Short mmCIF file of C-alpha atoms (C1' of nucleotides) and ligand atoms in Angstrom, two decimals:
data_model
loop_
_atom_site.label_atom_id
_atom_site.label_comp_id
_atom_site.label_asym_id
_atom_site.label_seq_id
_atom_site.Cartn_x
_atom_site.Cartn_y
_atom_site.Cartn_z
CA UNK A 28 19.02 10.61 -57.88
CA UNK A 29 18.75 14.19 -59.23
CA UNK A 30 21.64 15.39 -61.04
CA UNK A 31 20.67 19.08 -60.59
CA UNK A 32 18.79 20.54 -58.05
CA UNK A 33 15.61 23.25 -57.75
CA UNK A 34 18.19 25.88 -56.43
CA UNK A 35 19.93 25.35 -59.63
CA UNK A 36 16.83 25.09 -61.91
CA UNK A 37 15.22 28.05 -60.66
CA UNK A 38 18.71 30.27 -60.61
CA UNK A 39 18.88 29.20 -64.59
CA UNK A 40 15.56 29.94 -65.05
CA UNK A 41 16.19 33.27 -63.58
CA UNK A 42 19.09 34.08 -65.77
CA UNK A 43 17.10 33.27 -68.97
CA UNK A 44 14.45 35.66 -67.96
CA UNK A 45 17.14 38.50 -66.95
CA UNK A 46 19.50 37.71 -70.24
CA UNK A 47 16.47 38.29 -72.49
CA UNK A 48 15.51 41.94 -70.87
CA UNK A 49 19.06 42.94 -72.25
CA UNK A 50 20.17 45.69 -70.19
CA UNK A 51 17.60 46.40 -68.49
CA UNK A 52 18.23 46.11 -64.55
CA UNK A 53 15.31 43.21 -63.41
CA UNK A 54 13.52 43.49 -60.16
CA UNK A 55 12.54 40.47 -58.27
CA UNK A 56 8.68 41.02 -58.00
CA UNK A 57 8.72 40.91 -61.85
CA UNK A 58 10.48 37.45 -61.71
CA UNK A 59 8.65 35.99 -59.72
CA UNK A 60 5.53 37.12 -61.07
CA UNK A 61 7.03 35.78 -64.29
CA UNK A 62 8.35 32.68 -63.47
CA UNK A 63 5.86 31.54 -60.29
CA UNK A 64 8.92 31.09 -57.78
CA UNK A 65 8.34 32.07 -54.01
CA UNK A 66 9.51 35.41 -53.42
CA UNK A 67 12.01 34.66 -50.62
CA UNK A 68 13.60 31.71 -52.33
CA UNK A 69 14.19 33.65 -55.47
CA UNK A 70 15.67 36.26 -53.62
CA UNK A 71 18.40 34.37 -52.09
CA UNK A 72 19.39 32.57 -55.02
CA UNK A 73 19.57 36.00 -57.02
CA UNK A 74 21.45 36.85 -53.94
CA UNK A 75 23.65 34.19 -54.90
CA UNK A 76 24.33 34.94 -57.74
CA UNK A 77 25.32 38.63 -57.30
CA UNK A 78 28.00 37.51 -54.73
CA UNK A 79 29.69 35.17 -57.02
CA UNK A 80 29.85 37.84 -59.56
CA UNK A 81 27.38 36.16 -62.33
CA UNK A 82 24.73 39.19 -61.35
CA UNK A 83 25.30 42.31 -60.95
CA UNK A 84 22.44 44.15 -58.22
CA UNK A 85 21.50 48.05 -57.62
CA UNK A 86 19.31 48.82 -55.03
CA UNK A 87 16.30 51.47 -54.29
CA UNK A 88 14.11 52.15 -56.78
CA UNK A 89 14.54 51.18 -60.00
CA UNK A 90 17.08 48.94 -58.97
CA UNK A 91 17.48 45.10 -59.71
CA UNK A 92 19.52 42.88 -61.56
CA UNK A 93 21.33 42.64 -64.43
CA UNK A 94 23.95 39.84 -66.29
CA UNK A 95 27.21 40.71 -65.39
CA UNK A 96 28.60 38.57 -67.97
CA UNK A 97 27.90 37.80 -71.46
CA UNK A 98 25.35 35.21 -72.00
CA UNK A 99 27.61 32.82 -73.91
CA UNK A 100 30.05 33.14 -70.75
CA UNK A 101 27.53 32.10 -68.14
CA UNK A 102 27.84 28.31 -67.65
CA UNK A 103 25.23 25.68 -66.20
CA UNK A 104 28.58 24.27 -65.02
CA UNK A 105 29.14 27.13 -62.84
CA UNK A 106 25.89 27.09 -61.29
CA UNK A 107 26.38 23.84 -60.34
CA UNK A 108 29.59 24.16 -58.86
CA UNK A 109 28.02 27.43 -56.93
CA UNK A 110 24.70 25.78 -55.94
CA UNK A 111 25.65 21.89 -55.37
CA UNK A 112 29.33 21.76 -54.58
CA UNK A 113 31.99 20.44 -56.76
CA UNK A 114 30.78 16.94 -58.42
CA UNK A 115 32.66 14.08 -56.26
CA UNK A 116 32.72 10.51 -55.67
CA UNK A 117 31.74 9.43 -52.27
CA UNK A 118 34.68 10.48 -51.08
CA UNK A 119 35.60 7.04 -49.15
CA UNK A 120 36.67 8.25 -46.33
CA UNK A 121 37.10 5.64 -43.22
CA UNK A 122 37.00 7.34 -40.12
CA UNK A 123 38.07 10.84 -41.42
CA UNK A 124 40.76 9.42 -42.88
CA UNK A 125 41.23 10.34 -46.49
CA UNK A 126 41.30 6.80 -48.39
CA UNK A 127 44.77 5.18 -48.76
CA UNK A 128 43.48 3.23 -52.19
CA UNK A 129 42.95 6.45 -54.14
CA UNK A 130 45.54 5.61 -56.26
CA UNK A 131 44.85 2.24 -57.12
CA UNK A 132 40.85 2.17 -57.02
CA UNK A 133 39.40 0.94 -60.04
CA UNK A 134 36.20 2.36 -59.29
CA UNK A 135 36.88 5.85 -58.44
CA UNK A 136 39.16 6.16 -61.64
CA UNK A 137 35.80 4.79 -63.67
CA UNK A 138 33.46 7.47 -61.48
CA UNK A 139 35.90 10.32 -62.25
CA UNK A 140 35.61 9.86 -65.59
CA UNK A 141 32.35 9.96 -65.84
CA UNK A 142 32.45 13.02 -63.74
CA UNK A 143 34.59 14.39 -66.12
CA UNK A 144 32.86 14.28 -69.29
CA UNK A 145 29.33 15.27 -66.94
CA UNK A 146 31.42 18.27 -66.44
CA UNK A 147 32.18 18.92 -70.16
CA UNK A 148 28.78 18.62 -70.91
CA UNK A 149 27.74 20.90 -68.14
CA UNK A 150 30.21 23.56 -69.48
CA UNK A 151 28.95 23.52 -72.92
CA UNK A 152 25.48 24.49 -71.70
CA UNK A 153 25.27 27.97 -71.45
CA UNK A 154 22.54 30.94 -71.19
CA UNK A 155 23.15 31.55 -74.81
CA UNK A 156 22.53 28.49 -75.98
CA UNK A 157 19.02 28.30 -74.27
CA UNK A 158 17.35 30.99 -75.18
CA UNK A 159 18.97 30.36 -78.56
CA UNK A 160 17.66 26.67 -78.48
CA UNK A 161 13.76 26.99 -77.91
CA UNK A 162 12.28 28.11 -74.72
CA UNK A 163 13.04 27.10 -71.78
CA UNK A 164 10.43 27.63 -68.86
CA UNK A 165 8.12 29.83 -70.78
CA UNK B 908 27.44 16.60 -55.24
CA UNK B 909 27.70 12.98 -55.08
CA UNK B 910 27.02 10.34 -58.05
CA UNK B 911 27.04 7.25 -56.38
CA UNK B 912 26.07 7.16 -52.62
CA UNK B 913 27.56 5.21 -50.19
CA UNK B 914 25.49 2.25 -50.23
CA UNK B 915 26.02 1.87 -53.88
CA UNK B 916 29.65 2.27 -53.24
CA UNK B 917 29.58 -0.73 -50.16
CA UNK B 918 27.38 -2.67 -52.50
CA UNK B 919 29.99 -2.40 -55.03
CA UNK B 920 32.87 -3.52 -52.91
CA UNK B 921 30.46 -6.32 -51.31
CA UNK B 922 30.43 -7.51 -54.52
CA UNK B 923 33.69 -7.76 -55.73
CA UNK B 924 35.28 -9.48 -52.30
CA UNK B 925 32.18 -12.24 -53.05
CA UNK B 926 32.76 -12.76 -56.75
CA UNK B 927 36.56 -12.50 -55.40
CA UNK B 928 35.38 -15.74 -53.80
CA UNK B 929 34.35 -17.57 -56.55
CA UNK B 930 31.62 -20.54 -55.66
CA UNK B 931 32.55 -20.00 -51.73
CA UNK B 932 28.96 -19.28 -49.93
CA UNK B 933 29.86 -15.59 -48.15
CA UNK B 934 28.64 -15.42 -44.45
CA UNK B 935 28.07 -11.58 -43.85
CA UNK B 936 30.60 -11.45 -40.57
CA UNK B 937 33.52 -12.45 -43.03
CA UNK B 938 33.02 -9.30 -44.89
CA UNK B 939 32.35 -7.17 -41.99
CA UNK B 940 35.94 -8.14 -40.86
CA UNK B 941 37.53 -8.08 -44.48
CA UNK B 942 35.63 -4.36 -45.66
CA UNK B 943 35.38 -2.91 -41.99
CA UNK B 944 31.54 -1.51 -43.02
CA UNK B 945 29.28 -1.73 -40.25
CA UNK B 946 27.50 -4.92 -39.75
CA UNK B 947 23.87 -3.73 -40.00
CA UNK B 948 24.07 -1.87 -42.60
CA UNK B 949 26.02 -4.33 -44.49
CA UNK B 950 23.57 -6.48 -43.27
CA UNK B 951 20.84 -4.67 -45.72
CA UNK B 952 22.51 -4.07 -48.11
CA UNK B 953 23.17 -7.66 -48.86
CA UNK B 954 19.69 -8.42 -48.04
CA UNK B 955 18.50 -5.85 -50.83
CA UNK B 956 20.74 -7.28 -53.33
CA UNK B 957 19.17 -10.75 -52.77
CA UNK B 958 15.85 -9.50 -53.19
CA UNK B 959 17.02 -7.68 -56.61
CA UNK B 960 18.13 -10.82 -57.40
CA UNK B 961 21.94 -9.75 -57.52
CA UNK B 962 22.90 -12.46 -55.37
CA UNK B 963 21.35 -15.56 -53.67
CA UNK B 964 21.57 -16.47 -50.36
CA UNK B 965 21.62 -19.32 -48.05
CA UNK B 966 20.92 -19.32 -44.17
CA UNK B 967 22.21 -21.32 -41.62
CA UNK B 968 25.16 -22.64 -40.62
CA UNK B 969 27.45 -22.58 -43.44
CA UNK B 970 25.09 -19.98 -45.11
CA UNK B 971 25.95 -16.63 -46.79
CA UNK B 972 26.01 -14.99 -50.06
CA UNK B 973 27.25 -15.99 -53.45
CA UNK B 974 26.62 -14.01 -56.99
CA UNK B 975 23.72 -14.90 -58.96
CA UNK B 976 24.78 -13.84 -61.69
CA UNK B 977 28.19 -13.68 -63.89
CA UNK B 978 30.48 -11.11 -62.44
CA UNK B 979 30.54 -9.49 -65.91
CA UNK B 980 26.84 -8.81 -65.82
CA UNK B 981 26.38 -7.25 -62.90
CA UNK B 982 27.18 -3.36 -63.60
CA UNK B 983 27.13 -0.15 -61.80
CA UNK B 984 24.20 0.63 -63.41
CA UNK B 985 21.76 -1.32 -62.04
CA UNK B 986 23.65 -0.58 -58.30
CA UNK B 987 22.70 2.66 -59.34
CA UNK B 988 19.25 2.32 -59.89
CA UNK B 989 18.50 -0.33 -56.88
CA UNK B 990 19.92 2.51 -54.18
CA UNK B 991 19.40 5.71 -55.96
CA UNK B 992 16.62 5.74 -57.75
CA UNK B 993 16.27 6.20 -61.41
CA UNK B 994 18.54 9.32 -62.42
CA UNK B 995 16.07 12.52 -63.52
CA UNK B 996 15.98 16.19 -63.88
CA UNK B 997 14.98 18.06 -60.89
CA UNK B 998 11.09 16.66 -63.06
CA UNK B 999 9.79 20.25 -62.66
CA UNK B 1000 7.16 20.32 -60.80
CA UNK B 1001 4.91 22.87 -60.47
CA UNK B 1002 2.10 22.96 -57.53
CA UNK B 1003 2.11 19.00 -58.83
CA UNK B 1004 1.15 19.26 -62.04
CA UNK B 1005 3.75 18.07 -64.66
CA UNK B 1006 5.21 20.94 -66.30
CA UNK B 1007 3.97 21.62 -69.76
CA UNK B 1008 6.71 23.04 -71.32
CA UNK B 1009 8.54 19.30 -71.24
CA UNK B 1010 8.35 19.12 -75.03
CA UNK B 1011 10.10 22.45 -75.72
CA UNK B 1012 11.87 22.79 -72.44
CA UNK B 1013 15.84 23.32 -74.13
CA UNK B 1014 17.55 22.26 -70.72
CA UNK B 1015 15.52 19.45 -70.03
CA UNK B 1016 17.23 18.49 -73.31
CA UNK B 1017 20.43 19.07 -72.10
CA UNK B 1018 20.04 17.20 -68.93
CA UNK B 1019 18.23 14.09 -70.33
CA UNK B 1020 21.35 13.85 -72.88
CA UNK B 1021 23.78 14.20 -69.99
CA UNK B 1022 21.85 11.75 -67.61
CA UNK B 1023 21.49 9.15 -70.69
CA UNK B 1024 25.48 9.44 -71.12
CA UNK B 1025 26.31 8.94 -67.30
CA UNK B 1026 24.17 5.63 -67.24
CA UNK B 1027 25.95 4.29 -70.74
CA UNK B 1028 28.86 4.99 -69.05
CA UNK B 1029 27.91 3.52 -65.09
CA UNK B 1030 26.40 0.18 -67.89
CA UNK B 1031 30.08 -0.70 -68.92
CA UNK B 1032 31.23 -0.47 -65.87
CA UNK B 1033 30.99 -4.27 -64.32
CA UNK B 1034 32.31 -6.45 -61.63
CA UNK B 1035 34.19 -8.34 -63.21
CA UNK B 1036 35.88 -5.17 -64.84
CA UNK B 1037 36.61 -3.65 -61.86
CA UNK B 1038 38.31 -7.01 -60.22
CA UNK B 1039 40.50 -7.04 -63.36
CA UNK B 1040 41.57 -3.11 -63.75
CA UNK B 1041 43.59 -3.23 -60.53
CA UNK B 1042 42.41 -3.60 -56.59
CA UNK B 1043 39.34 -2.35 -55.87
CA UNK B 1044 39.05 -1.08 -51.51
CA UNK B 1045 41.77 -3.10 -50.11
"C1'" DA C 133 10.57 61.71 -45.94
"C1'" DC C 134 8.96 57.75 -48.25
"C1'" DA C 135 8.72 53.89 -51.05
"C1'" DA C 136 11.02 50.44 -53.55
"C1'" DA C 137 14.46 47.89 -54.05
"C1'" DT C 138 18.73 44.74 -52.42
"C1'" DG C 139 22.20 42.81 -48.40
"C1'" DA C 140 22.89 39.94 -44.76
"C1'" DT C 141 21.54 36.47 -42.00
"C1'" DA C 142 19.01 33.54 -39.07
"C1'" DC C 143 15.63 30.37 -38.91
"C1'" DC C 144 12.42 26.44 -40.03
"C1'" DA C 145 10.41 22.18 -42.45
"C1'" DA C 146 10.67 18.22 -45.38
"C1'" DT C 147 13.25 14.75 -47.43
"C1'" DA C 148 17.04 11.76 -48.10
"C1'" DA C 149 21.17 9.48 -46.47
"C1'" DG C 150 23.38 6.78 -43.24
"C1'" DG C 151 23.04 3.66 -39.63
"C1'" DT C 152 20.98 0.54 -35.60
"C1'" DA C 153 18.20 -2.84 -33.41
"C1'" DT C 154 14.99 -6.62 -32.88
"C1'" DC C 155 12.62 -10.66 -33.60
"C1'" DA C 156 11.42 -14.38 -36.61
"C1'" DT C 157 12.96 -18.15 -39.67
"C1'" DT C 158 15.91 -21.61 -41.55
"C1'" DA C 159 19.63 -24.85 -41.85
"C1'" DT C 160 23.52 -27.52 -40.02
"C1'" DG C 161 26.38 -30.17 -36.81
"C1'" DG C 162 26.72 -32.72 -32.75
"C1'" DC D 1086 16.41 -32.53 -31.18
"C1'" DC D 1087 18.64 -28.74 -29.61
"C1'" DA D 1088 22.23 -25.15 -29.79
"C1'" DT D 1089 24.19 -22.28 -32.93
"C1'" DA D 1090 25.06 -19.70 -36.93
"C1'" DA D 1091 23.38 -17.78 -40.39
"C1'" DT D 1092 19.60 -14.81 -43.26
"C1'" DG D 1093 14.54 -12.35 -43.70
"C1'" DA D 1094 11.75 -8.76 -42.51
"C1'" DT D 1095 11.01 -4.57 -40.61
"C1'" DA D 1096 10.91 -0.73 -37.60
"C1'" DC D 1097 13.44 2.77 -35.83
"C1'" DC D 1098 16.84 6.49 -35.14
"C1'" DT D 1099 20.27 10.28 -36.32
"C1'" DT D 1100 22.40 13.47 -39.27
"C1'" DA D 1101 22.94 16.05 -43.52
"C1'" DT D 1102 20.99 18.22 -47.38
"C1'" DT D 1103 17.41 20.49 -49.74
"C1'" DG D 1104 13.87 23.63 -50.04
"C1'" DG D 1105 11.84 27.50 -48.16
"C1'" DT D 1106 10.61 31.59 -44.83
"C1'" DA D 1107 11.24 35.72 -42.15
"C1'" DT D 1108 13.44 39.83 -40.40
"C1'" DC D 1109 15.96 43.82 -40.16
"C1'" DA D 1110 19.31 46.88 -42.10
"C1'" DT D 1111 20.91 49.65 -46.07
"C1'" DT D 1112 20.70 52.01 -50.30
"C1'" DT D 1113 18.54 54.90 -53.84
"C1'" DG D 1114 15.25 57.47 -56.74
"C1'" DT D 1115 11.34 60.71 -56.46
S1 LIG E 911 10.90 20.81 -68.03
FE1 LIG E 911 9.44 22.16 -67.22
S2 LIG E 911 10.18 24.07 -68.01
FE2 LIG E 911 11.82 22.73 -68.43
S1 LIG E 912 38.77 5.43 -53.33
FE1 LIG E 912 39.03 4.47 -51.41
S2 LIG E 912 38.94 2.36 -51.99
FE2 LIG E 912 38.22 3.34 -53.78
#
DNA sequence: ACAAATGATACCAATAAGGTATCATTATGG
DNA sequence: CCATAATGATACCTTATTGGTATCATTTGT
C-alpha cells in the first residue's frame, strides 16, 4: 500500500521549489526543467493547487506561480486531503447501506485511531520544515 | 484514501466469527450465511490465509477452517501485509532508477516515521482483542 | 500583433481493487 | 465404492483509481 501518492509527491516537491524562489512568481517550464516532471502532469497539479487557494497563478508573460501562504502554514496534511481524499476506513458499506455497527465496531474505532494520529503527523509536516530539514528532491 | 482494503477488512471479520468458534472446523458456506460476503471471494480469501499459514484447513465432508494460531497472535498487521503489500512511500522512482537523494530526502523521513507508527499501531491490534473490545460486524 | 504564460476540460493508459467461475482433489458417510 | 461436501489452484472479468496527455481558450507583457 502507498500511503501517499505521485500526485502528492510531485505537488510537494513543487512547493519546495516555488517556497525557496521567495517571491518570485515561478513558471512551469522552469519546474519542470528543475524537477524532471512531465510538463502536462505538473501543470494540472499546479492547477490544483491554485484552485484550492495554496498557489496563487498570473498569467502571460512573466507570469507563474507563487505561495499564497506562508511556508510554515502549508501542510502535507492538506495536500493529502486535496490530492487523495479524506483518510477513511473501508467504509463498510453493505449494499449502499451505511453500516449499522459503526457504533459498536471494535475495529473501525482501532482504524480511526490510527487515522487520527496519521493525521497529526501529516499536519506537523509542513513546507517549512523541509526545506528547513535537509533537501528534499534536490 | 483507504488504510485497510476490503479484503483485509473480510479477512478480519472471517477471522473473528472462526476463532468465535473455538476448536469447531469452519465450512466456508456457514460464514457466507453468517457475514453475507460473497462466496467466491470469501472463498480466496480463506484460501490465502491457509497458505500464509493463518489458518489450517480440512476438506471434505465435515471440512472447513479453524485458526492456526492463538487468536492473540494473529494481528492486523500481518492482514495488512498478506493483502496490501508492504506499506512504502510513493519509493520515488525516477525513469527506474532508485532515487539518489534517499539518504537526505527530509520527507521520505517523515513518511517512513509515519508508516513505521501505523504498523506499531495495526501490530497491537489482534483477534483476540478485537473479540473482547465489543462486537466486531454483527 | 505576438509570444508566453495559465484556465478549463476532456481524454487516454496502466495498475490495483473487487469479484466470478471452473475444474481438480480430498475426505466422509452411507 | 460412490455420492456428496468440502477445499486447492487458477484463470478470468469488471470497475475504480492513479498516472498522464492533449487541446483550446484566455490573459498579459513587450
Ligand atoms: S526519496 Fe527520492 S527525493 Fe525523496
Ligand atoms: S464499521 Fe461496519 S461492522 Fe465495523
Amino acid at each position: 500500500m502507498k500511503l501517499i501518492t505521485r500526485n502528492t509527491d510531485y505537488a510537494m516537491r513543487a512547493l519546495c521549489y516555488i517556497a525557496r524562489q521567495r517571491e518570485r512568481s515561478v513558471p512551469v517550464p522552469e519546474m519542470v526543467a528543475a524537477l524532471k516532471i512531465p510538463r502536462p502532469f505538473l501543470r494540472k497539479i499546479v492547477q490544483t493547487l491554485g484552485r484550492e487557494g495554496v498557489l496563487r497563478s498570473s498569467k502571460g508573460q512573466g507570469g507563474g506561480f507563487l505561495l499564497a501562504l506562508k511556508p510554515e502554514d502549508v501542510r502535507l496534511a492538506d495536500l493529502v486531503r486535496i490530492f487523495q481524499g479524506t483518510i477513511q476506513l473501508n467504509e463498510c458499506i453493505f449494499k449502499k447501506k451505511i453500516c449499522p455497527n459503526r457504533g459498536t465496531c471494535a475495529l473501525k474505532r482501532e482504524i480511526d485511531g490510527i487515522e487520527r494520529d496519521a493525521l497529526a503527523r501529516l499536519h506537523k509536516v509542513t513546507i517549512a520544515s523541509l526545506i528547513r530539514n535537509g533537501k528534499h528532491h534536490d
